[in-house]
Amino acid sequence: QVDGDRLWQSLMEMAKIGATEKGGVCRLALTDLDKAGRDLFVSWCKEAGCSVSVDKMGNIFARRPGRNEDMPPVMTGSHLDTQPTGGKFDGVYGVLAGLEVIRSLNDHRIETEAPVEVAVWTNEEGSRFAPAMVASGVFAGAFDLEYGLSRADLDGKTMGEELARIGYAGDREVGGRPIKAFFEAHIEQGPILEAEEKTIGVVTGAQGQRWYEITLTGQEAHAGPTPMKVRKDALVGAARIVGEVNRIGLAHQPYACATVGLMQVSPNSRNTIPGKVFFAVDFRHPDADTLAQMDSELRAFCDKVTAEIGVEMAFEQIWYSPPVAFDPDCVNAVRKGAKLAGFGHMDIVSGAGHDACYINRVAPTGMIFVPCENGISHNEVENATSADIAAGCNVLLHAVLERANA
Amino acid sequence: QVDGDRLWQSLMEMAKIGATEKGGVCRLALTDLDKAGRDLFVSWCKEAGCSVSVDKMGNIFARRPGRNEDMPPVMTGSHLDTQPTGGKFDGVYGVLAGLEVIRSLNDHRIETEAPVEVAVWTNEEGSRFAPAMVASGVFAGAFDLEYGLSRADLDGKTMGEELARIGYAGDREVGGRPIKAFFEAHIEQGPILEAEEKTIGVVTGAQGQRWYEITLTGQEAHAGPTPMKVRKDALVGAARIVGEVNRIGLAHQPYACATVGLMQVSPNSRNTIPGKVFFAVDFRHPDADTLAQMDSELRAFCDKVTAEIGVEMAFEQIWYSPPVAFDPDCVNAVRKGAKLAGFGHMDIVSGAGHDACYINRVAPTGMIFVPCENGISHNEVENATSADIAAGCNVLLHAVLERANA
Ligand SMILES: NC(=O)NCCC(=O)O
Ligand SMILES: NC(=O)NCCC(=O)O
């Protein structure tokens, strides 16, 4: 049994770092606030007797030794970075649940066969630096190190520069070592567990994602004396594509999601026809073929509309994260943990991407979901109950123990 | 006859202040660059023997005495601020053409009955601070001083603060004094003169404008696990309104213009459904009734789409500038000047707003247009020929002399 109160208190303590007026958290990857959150986590891990190492992508590993130090570790963890309108639980829950597992093992003086590690993965959100899960991706060999370090934010600052600036450019090689199993606890970020009144989501996999960057270039001109017919209005083109993205999402129900979350208009002046619009598209579907169909529809529409409006287009799919199926043994360990503790549970497919999706490529992996209020995440009102938070952590403890002693 | 080379050289000298890589000028209202432009203009006016005063809206008046100092002045001028993607001519041409008139009068030792003043109106563009022509509007009594000084940019800085900061918060009262006549020379900023192969546009009036600010508030949520059907995506709503604005413009051809130039998406993160979008609409038409009809169509559509999508809307018309007819005597003075000099000319209605539109409320007013390349303005490639630039200034000289000696 973990100490649910202690876990909750640690979550609330961490939520002060980057706390927003509306009760959320804004702690963007590799900002000073991210550094403060990392420092706090590291200090807690050291208090819990862990040794701490940092790799070249800034991933942090806190290690509790096992009886058999030659065994690969059982690893758990998630991320400390948030969205601009982030909440108190997305990511940080999985990190502090891992810490609570270690604290509980200490309390009960339980030795494990394999070492146990808690990981903090850098820039999971993909908000400041695209794509998401980039550092767990490097760890798992999905990206090379150079790619990871060169990801830049909208101001042109790279992850490499910012890691060095905040003192988290570690010297450990990224990945390339065996892991016995990886578990990630996370809030669901969707409405299903709440609707089905289940405490635990036994995550069997995650849907696929495609991310795009599109730049339309038309011609700046005066909004007053420039006749409608000679205009090359990049925003008129972008608006039509936003509408099409939404149509594609609706056309592939029940599972598809399709979103334009980011848009920058230039020169962004009320009485100048927009000469340039940069925006990003996020497509999701659990089935790779449907996701490919959504891709074709988007490309066809963009070609058509840009020709009609007479604007130039730069179109790039910047990220593809294929649908993921987690390891059956790890999934079973989660299901067994939920059963043993008597928690209502159900199998579920993750709508969000998670570091676990990449780690699954190099280690047997499973995930544990707990409900969040009204299914809302990436929003400052994101919320979860302390009972559910503790329940997920108890299931994590069970799964970690089972794999560490197997 | 004015000195066309000197005028061109002064234009090129001023264009260095805020020069952009693409050959344009970015000299936003009340920035340090605007101050540098003002300082240069003031120094040139003093060299030309003018006395210079500044009013509480930062409008600058350079005065060349008349034989009869009790007579109200004949005034000419325009603005020194530019769009973010501005050119070398929009506004500054009218200011430096005024200065060239004074320099030419000096060269030829011509005394005028009435004094001649060159005015620089603050923040004509309406790009950094909305609405446009706000300081000539205060001068003409269209806005009160408090309104003018409290206009804020997107960072919340007010015109009053920024005037004080750059040292152009003058102590002279704004307006309230008689003006014998006002003339403004300007590039056309549209394609008509070039298409008709005319050197001079005799501006008979200007079309009306309505500017709006619209904020849609939906709900931030995760782009992955949030089903399409429960979303309140503010950008999907805004995109539909951008499409409708464009449709309204096309539906009221041949004259209507309709533009969304400014849009800000929050939180502007690729994988968060936009919770808030702020954008501005610019409607134009020479006929007030048609403009009112465009207004009704926009309101009806916005009500419908926000109800459909389930987002909240704050909708405000922030500016109405009614269609303007200039003073027949001033228009005639311009036409006569063009005729006497033998320039091809035609009557034209301005598609853009100009300080002259407000000054027309308190003084007999006329405007002179010269062609610009491909009709392009509010774009760094904005261009005009030195021959046309000199021609417009010669017509201005004629019109000023006629009214100053009448
Ligand atoms: N869990 C989470 O919010 N991940 C961010 C990456 C994504 O958008 O799926
Ligand atoms: N001349 C000019 O560009 N004025 C700006 C105000 C407007 O948009 O009409």
Coordinates of N, CA and C and ligand atoms in Angstrom, one line a residue, chain A residues 222 271, chain B residues 79 90 124-125 132-133 186 189 209 211 282 284 352-354 378, ligand 2:
Chain A
H222 N -2.9 46.1 -49.0 CA -3.8 47.0 -48.2 C -5.2 46.5 -48.2
N271 N -5.4 46.0 -40.9 CA -5.7 46.5 -42.3 C -4.7 46.1 -43.3
Chain B
H79 N 1.3 61.1 -42.5 CA 1.8 60.4 -41.3 C 3.2 59.8 -41.6
D90 N 4.0 55.2 -48.2 CA 2.7 55.3 -47.6 C 2.8 56.3 -46.4
E124 N -1.5 57.0 -37.8 CA -2.5 57.0 -38.9 C -2.9 55.5 -39.2
E125 N -1.9 54.7 -39.2 CA -2.0 53.3 -39.7 C -3.1 52.5 -38.9
A132 N -7.5 53.4 -36.9 CA -6.6 54.2 -37.7 C -7.0 55.7 -37.5
M133 N -6.1 56.6 -38.0 CA -6.3 58.0 -38.0 C -6.9 58.6 -36.7
H186 N -0.7 61.5 -51.4 CA -0.6 60.1 -51.0 C -0.4 59.2 -52.2
Q189 N -2.3 53.4 -53.4 CA -2.4 52.1 -52.7 C -3.3 51.1 -53.3
Q209 N -15.7 52.7 -43.6 CA -15.1 51.5 -43.0 C -15.8 51.2 -41.7
W211 N -14.7 48.6 -38.5 CA -13.7 47.7 -37.9 C -14.4 47.0 -36.7
D282 N -12.2 44.0 -40.9 CA -12.1 45.3 -41.6 C -13.1 45.2 -42.8
R284 N -15.2 47.5 -45.8 CA -15.2 48.8 -46.5 C -16.2 48.8 -47.7
A352 N -8.6 53.5 -49.2 CA -8.0 53.6 -47.8 C -8.6 54.8 -47.1
G353 N -8.5 54.7 -45.7 CA -8.8 55.9 -44.9 C -7.5 56.7 -44.9
H354 N -7.7 58.0 -44.7 CA -6.6 59.0 -44.6 C -6.9 60.0 -43.5
H378 N 1.1 48.5 -48.1 CA 1.1 47.7 -46.9 C 2.0 46.4 -47.2
Ligands
LIG2 N1 -3.5 55.0 -46.0 C1 -3.5 54.1 -45.1 O1 -2.8 53.1 -45.3 N2 -4.3 54.2 -44.1 C2 -4.5 53.2 -43.1 C3 -5.9 53.2 -42.6 C4 -6.7 52.3 -43.5 O2 -6.6 51.1 -43.3 O3 -7.4 52.8 -44.3

